[in-house]
Short mmCIF file of C-alpha atoms in Angstrom, two decimals:
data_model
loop_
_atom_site.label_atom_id
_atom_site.label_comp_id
_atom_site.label_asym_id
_atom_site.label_seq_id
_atom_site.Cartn_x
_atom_site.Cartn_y
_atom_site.Cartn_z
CA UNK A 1 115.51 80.35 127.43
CA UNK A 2 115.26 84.21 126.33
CA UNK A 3 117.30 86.35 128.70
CA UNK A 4 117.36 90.10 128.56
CA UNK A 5 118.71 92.82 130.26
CA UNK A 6 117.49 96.56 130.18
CA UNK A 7 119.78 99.72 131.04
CA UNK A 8 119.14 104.21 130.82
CA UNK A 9 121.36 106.97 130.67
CA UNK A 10 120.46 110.75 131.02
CA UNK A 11 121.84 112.74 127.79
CA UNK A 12 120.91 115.60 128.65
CA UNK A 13 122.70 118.16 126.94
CA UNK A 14 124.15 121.28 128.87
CA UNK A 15 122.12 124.76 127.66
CA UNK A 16 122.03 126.63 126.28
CA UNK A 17 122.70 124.83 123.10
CA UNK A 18 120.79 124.86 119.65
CA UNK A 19 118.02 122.22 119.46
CA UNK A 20 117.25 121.37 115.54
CA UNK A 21 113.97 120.35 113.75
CA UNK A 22 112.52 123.88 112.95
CA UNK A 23 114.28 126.13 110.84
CA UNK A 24 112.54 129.29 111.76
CA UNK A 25 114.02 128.18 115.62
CA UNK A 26 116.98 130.92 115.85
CA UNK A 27 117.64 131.24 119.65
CA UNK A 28 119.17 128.12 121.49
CA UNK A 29 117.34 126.40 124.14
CA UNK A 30 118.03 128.13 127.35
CA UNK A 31 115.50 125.48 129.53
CA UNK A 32 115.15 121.51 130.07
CA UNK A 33 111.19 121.19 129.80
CA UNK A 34 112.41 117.60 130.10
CA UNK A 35 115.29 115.24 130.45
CA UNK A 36 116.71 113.69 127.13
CA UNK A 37 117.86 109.72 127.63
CA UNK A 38 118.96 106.61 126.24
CA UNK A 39 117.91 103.43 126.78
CA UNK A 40 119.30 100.17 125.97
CA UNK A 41 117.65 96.38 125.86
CA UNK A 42 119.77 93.17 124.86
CA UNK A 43 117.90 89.67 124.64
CA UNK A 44 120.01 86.62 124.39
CA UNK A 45 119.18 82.93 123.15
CA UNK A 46 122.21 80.84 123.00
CA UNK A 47 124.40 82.45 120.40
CA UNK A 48 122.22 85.07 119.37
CA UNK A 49 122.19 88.22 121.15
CA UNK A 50 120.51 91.70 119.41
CA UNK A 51 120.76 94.90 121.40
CA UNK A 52 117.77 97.64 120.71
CA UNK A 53 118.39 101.44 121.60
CA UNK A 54 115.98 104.26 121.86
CA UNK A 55 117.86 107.78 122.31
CA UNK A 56 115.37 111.27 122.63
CA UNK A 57 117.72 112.83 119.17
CA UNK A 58 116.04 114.10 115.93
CA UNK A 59 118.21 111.68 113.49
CA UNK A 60 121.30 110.28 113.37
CA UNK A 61 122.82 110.19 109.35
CA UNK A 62 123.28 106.73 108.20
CA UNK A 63 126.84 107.03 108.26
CA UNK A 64 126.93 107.77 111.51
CA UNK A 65 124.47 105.08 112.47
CA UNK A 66 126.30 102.18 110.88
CA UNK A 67 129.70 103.18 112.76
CA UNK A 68 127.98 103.13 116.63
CA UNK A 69 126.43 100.40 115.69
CA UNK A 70 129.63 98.36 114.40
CA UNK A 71 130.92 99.86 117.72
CA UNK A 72 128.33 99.02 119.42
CA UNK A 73 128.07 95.10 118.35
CA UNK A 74 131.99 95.22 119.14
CA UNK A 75 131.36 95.91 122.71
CA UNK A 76 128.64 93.51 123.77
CA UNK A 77 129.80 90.71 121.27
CA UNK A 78 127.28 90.63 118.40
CA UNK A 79 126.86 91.45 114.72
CA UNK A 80 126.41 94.86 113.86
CA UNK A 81 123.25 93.77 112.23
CA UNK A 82 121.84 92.57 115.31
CA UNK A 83 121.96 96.65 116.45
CA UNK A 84 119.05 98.63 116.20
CA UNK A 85 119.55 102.15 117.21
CA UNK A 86 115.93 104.53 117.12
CA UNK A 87 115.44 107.83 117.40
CA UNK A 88 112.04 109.85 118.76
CA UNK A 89 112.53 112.35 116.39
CA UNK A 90 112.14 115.12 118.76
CA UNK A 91 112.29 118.36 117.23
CA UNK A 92 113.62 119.90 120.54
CA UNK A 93 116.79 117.83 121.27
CA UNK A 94 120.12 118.96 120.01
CA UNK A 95 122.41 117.38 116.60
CA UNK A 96 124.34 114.44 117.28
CA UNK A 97 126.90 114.43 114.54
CA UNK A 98 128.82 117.53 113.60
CA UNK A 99 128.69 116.35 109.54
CA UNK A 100 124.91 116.22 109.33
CA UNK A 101 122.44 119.31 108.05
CA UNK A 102 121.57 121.13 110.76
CA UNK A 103 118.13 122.62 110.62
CA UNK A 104 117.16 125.91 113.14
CA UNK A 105 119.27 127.43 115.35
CA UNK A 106 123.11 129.03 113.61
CA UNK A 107 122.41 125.95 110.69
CA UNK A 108 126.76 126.40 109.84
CA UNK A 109 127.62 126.68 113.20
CA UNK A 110 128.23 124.16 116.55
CA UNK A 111 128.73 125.59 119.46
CA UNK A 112 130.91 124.29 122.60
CA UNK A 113 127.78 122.99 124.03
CA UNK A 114 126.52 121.19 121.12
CA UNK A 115 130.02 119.77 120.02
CA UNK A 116 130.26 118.58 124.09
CA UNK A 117 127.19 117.02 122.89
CA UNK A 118 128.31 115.53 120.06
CA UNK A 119 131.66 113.82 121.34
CA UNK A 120 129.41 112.21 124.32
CA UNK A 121 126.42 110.98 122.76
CA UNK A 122 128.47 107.91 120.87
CA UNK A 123 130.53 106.69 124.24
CA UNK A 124 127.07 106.92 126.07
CA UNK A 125 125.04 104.70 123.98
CA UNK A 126 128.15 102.60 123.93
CA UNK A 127 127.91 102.18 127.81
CA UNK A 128 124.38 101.59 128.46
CA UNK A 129 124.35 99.02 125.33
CA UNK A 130 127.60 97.15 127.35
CA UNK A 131 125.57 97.70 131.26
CA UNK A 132 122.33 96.32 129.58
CA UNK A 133 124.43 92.66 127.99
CA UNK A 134 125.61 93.27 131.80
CA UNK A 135 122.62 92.92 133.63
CA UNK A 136 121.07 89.70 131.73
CA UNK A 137 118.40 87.27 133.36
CA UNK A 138 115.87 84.74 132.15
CA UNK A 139 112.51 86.13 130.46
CA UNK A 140 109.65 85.50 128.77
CA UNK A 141 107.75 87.90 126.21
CA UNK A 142 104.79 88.63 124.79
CA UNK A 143 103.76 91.67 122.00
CA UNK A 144 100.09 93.11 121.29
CA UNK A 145 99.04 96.07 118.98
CA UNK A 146 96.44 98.78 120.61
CA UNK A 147 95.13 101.48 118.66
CA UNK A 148 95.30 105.41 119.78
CA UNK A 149 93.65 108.19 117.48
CA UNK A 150 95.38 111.24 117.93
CA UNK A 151 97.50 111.79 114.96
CA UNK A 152 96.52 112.85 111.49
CA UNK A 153 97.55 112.77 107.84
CA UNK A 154 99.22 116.11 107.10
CA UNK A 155 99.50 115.87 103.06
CA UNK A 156 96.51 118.61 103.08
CA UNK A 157 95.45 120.23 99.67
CA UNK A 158 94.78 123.88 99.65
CA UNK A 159 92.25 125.79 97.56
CA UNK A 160 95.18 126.31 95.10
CA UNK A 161 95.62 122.71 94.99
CA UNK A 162 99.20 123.13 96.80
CA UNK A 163 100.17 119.92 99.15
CA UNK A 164 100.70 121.68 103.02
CA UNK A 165 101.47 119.98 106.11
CA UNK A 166 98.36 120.50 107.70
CA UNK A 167 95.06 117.55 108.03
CA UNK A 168 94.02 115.02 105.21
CA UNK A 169 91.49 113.27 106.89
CA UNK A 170 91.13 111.07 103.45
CA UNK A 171 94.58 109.64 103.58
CA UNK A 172 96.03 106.82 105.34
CA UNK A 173 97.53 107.06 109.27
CA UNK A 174 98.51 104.30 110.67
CA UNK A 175 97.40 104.30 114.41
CA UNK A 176 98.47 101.48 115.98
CA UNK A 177 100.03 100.92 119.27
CA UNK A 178 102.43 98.30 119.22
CA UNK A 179 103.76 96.75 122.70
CA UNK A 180 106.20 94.10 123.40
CA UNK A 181 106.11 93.35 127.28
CA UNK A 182 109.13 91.75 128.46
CA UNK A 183 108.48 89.66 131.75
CA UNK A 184 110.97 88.35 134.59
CA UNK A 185 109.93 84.67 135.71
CA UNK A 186 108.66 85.71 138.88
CA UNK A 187 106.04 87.36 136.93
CA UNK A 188 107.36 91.23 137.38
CA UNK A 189 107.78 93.28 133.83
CA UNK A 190 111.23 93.92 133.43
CA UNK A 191 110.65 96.07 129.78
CA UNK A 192 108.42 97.69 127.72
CA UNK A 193 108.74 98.76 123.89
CA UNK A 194 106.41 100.85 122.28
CA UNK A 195 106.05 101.60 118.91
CA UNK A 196 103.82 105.16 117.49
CA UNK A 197 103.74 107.02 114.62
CA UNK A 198 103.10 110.76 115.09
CA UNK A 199 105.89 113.32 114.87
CA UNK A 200 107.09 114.72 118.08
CA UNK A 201 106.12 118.21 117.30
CA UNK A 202 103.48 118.86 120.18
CA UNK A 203 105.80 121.68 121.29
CA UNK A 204 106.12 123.82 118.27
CA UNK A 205 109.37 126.53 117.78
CA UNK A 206 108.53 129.56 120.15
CA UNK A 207 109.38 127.32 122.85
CA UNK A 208 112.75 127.72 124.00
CA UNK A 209 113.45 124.13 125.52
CA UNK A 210 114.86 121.18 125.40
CA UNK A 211 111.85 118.60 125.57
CA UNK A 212 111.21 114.61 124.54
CA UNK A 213 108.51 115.77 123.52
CA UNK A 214 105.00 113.41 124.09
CA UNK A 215 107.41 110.05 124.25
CA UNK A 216 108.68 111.47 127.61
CA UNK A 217 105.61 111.58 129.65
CA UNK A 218 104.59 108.66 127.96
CA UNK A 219 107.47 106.41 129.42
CA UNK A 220 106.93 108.08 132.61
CA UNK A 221 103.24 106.91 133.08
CA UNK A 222 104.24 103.51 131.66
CA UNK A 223 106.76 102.97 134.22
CA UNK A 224 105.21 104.67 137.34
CA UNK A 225 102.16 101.79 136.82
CA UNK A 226 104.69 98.99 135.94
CA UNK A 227 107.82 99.89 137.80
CA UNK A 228 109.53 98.35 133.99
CA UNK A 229 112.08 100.37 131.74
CA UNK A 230 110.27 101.55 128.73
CA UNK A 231 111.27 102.27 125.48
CA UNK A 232 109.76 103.95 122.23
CA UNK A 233 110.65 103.42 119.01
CA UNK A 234 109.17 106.25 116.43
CA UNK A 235 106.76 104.36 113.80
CA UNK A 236 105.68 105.40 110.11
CA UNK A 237 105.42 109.53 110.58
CA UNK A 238 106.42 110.90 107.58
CA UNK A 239 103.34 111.96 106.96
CA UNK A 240 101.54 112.61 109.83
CA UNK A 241 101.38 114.98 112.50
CA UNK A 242 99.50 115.45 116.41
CA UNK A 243 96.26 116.73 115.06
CA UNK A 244 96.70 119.60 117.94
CA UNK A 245 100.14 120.31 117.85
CA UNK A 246 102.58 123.30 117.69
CA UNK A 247 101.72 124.82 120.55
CA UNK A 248 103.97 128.01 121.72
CA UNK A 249 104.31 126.51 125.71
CA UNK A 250 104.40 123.32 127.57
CA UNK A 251 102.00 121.00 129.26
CA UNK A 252 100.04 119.51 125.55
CA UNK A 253 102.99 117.17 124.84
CA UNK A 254 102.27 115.70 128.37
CA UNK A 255 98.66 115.69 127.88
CA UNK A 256 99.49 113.41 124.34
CA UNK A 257 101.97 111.52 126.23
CA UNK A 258 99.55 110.36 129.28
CA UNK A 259 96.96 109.23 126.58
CA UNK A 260 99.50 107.44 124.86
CA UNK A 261 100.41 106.04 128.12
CA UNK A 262 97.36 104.82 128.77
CA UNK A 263 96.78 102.81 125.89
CA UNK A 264 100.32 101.17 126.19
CA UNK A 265 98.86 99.85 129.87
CA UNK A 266 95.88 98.75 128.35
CA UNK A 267 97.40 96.64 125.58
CA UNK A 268 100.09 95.32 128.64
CA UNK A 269 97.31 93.82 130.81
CA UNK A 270 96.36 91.67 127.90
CA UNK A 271 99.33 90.22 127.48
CA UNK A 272 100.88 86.94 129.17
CA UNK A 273 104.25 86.60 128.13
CA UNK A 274 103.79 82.99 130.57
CA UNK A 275 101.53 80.71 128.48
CA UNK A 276 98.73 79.88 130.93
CA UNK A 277 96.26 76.72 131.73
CA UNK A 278 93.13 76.62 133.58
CA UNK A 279 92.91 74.52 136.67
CA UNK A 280 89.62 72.90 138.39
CA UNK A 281 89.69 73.15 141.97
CA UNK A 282 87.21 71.11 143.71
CA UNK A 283 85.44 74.04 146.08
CA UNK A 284 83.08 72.22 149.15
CA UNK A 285 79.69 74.11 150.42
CA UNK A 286 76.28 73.32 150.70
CA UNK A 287 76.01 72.73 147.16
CA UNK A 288 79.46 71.53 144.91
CA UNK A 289 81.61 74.57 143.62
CA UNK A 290 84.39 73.89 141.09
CA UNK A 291 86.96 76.83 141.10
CA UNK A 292 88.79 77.97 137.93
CA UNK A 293 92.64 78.90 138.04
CA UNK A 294 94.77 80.13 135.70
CA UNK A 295 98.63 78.74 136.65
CA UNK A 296 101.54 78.54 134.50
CA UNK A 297 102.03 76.03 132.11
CA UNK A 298 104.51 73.05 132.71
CA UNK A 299 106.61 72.88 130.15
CA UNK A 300 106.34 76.40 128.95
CA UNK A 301 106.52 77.05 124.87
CA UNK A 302 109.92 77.35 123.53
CA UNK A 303 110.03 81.38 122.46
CA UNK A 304 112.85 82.05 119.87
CA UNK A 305 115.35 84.81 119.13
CA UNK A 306 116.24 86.10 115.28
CA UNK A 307 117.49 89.12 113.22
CA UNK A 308 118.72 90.02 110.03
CA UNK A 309 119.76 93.02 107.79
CA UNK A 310 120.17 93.90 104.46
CA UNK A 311 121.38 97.19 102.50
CA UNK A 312 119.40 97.78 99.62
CA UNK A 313 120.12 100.77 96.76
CA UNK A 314 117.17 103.00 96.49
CA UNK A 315 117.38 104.86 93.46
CA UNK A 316 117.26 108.61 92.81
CA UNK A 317 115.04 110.61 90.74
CA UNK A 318 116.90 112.47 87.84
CA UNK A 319 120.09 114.49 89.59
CA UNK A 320 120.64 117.79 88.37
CA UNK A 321 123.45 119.56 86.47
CA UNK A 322 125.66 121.92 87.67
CA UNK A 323 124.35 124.75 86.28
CA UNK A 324 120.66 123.60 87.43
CA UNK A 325 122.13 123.62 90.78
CA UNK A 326 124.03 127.20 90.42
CA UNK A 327 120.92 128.33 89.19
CA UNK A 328 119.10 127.56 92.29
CA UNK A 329 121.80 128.88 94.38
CA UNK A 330 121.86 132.18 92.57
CA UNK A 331 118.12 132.75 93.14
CA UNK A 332 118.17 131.53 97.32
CA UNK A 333 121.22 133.89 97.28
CA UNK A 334 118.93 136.74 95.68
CA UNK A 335 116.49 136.52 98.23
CA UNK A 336 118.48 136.12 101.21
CA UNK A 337 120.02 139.10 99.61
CA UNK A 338 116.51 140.79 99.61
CA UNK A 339 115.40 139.56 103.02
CA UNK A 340 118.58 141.14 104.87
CA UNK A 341 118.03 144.38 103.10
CA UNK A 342 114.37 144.72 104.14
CA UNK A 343 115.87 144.67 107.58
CA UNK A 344 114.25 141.43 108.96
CA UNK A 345 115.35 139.01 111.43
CA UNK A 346 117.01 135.66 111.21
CA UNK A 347 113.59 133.91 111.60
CA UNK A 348 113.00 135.15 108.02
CA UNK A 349 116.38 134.39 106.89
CA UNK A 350 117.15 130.99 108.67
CA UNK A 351 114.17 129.21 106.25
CA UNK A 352 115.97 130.33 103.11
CA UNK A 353 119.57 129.86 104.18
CA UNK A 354 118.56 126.35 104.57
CA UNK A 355 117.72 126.41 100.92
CA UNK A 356 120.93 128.14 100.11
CA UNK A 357 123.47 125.83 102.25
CA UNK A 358 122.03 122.82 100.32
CA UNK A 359 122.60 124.38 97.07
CA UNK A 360 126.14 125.06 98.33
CA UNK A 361 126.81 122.02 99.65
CA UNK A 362 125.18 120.07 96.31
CA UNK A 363 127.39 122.15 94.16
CA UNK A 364 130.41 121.19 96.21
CA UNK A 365 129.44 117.64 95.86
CA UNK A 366 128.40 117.88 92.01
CA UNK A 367 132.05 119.37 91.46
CA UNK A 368 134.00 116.54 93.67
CA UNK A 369 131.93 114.07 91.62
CA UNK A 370 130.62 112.90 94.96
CA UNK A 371 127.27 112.13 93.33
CA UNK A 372 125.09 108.92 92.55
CA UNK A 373 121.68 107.53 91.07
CA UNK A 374 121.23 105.97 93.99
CA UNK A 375 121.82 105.93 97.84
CA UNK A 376 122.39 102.92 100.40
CA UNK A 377 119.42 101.76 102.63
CA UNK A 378 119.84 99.49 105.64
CA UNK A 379 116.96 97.61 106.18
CA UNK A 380 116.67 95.32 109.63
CA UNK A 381 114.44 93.02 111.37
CA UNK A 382 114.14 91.20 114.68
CA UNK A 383 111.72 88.60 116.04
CA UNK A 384 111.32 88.28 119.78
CA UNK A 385 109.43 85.84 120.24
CA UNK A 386 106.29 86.06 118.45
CA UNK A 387 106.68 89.92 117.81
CA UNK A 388 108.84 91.32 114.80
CA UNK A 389 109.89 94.66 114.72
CA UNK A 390 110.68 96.07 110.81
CA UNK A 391 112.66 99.06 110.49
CA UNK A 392 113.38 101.27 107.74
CA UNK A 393 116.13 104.24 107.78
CA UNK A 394 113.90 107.19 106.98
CA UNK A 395 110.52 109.49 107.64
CA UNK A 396 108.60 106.26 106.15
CA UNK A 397 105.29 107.59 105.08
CA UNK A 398 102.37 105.45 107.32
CA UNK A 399 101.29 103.59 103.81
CA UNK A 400 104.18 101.86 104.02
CA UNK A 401 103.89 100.41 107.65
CA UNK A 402 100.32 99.70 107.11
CA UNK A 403 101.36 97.40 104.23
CA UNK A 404 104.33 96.04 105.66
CA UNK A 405 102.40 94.67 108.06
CA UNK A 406 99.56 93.76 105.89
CA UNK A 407 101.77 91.11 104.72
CA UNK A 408 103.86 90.44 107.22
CA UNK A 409 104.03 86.36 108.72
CA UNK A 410 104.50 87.60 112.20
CA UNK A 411 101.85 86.78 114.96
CA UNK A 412 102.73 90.79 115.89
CA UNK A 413 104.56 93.21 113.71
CA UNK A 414 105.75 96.22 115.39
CA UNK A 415 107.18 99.33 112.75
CA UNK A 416 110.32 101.68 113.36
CA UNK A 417 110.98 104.46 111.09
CA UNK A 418 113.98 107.02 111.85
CA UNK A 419 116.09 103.60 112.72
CA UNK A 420 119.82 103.10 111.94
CA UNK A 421 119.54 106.24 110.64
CA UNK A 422 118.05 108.88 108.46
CA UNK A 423 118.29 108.79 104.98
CA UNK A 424 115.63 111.12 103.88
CA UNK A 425 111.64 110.95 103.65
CA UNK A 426 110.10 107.61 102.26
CA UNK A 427 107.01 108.50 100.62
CA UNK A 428 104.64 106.51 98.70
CA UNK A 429 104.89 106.21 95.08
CA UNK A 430 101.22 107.58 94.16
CA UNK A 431 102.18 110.97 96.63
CA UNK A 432 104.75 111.97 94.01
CA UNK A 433 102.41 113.98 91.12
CA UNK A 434 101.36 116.22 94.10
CA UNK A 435 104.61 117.22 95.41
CA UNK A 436 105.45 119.16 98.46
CA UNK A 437 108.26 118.94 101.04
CA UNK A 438 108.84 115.37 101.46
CA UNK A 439 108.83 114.84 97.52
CA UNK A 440 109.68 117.96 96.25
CA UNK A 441 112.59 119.15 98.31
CA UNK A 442 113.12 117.01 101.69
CA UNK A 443 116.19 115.68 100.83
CA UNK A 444 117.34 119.22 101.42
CA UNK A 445 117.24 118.03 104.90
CA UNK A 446 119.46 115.37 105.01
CA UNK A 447 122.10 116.90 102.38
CA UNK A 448 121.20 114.42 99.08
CA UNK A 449 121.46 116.01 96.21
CA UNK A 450 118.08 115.02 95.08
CA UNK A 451 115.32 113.39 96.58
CA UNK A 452 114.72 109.19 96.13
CA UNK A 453 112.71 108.04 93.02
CA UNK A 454 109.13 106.56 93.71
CA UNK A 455 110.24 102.88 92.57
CA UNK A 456 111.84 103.46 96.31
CA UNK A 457 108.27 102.31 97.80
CA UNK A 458 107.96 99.00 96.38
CA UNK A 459 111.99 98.13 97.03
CA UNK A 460 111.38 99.07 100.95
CA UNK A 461 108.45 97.55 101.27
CA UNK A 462 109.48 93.85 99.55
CA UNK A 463 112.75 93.82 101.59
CA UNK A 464 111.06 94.59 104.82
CA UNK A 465 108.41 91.59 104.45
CA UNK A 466 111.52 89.77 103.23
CA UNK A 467 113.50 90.35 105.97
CA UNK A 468 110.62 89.65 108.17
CA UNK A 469 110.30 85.79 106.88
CA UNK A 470 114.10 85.28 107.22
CA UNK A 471 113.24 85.65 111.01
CA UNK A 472 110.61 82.75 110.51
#
């Protein structure tokens, strides 16, 4: 029989401390609009144990992914590919790794707060994975897929014919709700995972907090109604955005968060994680009654436990030279140049020393010959039961979780993006000829020297349905 066992911890970082996601973000966080946690769930079936954690972070770099979670698997007893470690993505929660780009705030800098940060994050997932194996008892689960429409495409064409971020409402979002509802025997929900795609940018830059974002109130509706431990894992958002988001104060993200909420309690009360029967009761009165019962079934199905990884190379689009790199350095470096002599503030300069500081660091890597055509991507699945969630580590674009599960052989597939890291954006292969950011340039964000090659889609794609059947 499945056993599982569900623990939190509050990682709340001290303020003020720099919270990363917007570049034109200079001034630290000086508030908690919300508290920042961690939360662990390990299932068990005989041998097989998997461990899934959910931490309120923007990314962690692959790197630093695969190392917590060979540490990880080392402390409750599993394989490190039975560790899946999500992020919300919330653009208001501080770095968690000292080597990765840091985007807003002093982007060279770490300050005492963020490095205090930084050396706790790793022992605290470490502990709430180990007081989760801890707290293991007998379950049975059952997963479900709602749908909730309040995200948007953001690859938006303007009149110049220039991709934005803004609203394609011609282009794919994938808007499902996926649930997996994880039961005690007596009945009582002991966990919840939920599964959305929409970037946790309610709260746009002007706001100087540290926030979940909509995933916090969320889990706090969820668990008020249920009195379960619930956890989110970030879907397909690459390309898609709150279609009322940004906002300069509090109180929308909460707004997104109940709705959200509300949908995951809808799709719960459908599920029966106990696999029920219908009784006849034989009712007496003046004319016969026979009463209908659901009860538990005796035996009850046989629910099974799997997972699997695999590291795939995702190739590169053309690298460039040195002197194509120096090049681009020289002109960021011109109009940082120009920008501090016009007198304006760092919110003007922070955009373009991004820019510059990956042109830097790309040189430095060029010269080292630290370069490749193509970068490692770990790739993971696990069925519970009858649900599957796929991962991939990256901003996965929503094409690619609509398709995934298109063809996926799982009763219920649930998606993960920005899971065991994250490697850069995954878009689709037909988005390329347009551009933009997460074509163009994104890998600026995640210190590659050039963004991966649109044969990426396909390779992603195949492993994650492959992956998927292994569990089968």
């Amino acid at each position: 029989m499945l056993s599982a066992g569900v623990s939190r911890v509050d990682i709340t970082p001290s303020v003020p401390i720099d919270v990363v996601g917007y570049s034109r973000r200079v001034e630290p966080a000086s508030e908690i609009r919300g508290r920042l946690t961690a939360t662990a769930l390990v299932v068990e079936l005989g041998p097989t144990r998997v461990a899934i954690l959910a931490a309120d972070v923007p990314f962690l770099t692959p790197h630093h992914a695969d190392r917590l979670r060979a540490e990880i698997g080392a402390a409750i007893d599993t394989s490190p590919d039975h560790v899946m470690i999500g992020v919300s993505h919330t653009h208001a929660g501080p770095m968690t790794d000292s080597q990765g780009v840091k985007i807003g705030g002093q982007q060279r800098a770490r300050s005492a707060n963020e490095m205090a940060f930084i050396d706790s994050f790793p022992r605290q997932i470490k502990e709430v994975a180990t007081q989760a194996a801890a707290q293991l008892e007998p379950v049975r689960v059952a997963g479900g897929v709602g749908t909730l429409d309040l995200a948007v495409n953001r690859r938006e064409k303007n009149a110049e014919g220039r991709v934005i971020l803004g609203w394609n409402p011609d282009k794919a979002v994938d808007r499902d709700v996926g649930v997996l509802r994880i039961d005690r025997l007596d009945g009582s929900t002991l966990a919840v995972l939920v599964s959305y795609a929409c970037h946790p940018v309610v709260v746009g830059p002007e706001d100087a907090g540290v926030n979940p974002d909509y995933p916090g109130p969320m889990r706090d509706l969820v668990e008020q109604v249920t009195g379960a431990t619930c956890l989110f894992l970030q879907g397909a958002c690459g390309n898609v955005l709150p279609l009322e988001g940004f906002f300069d104060h509090t109180g929308p993200e909460v707004a997104f968060g109940r709705k959200l909420g509300v949908e995951v309690l809808h799709v719960l009360e459908q599920l029966t994680p106990t696999e029920l029967r219908i009784q006849r009761i034989d009712y007496g009165s003046v004319t016969p009654i026979v009463l209908h019962r659901q009860v538990a079934a005796d035996p009850q199905p046989v629910q099974t436990l799997a997972a699997c990884g695999r590291t795939v190379q995702l190739p590169l689009k053309p690298l460039p030279t040195l002197a194509q790199l120096e090049a681009e350095r020289d002109g960021y470096q011109k109009e940082v140049d120009r920008i501090r002599s016009s007198g304006a503030d760092q919110v003007a300069l922070n955009p373009v020393e991004y820019h510059l500081n990956w042109a830097e660091d790309a040189i430095e890597q060029t010269r080292r010959g630290d370069t490749a055509s193509q970068v490692p991507a770990f790739l993971q699945a696990m069925r519970i039961g009858d649900t599957v969630i796929a991962t991939m580590p990256g901003e996965a674009f929503s094409e690619l979780a609509i398709e995934v599960k298109r063809r996926s052989v799982a009763a219920t597939t649930l998606f993960a993006g920005y899971t065991n890291g994250v490697l850069t954006y995954l878009p689709t292969a037909v988005e390329y000829p347009d551009g933009g950011y997460e074509c163009d340039y994104a890998h600026h964000s995640y210190g590659l020297v050039e963004q991966i090659a649109p044969e990426s889609e396909q390779i992603l794609v195949d492993t994650c349905v492959e992956l998927i059947a292994v569990t089968h």
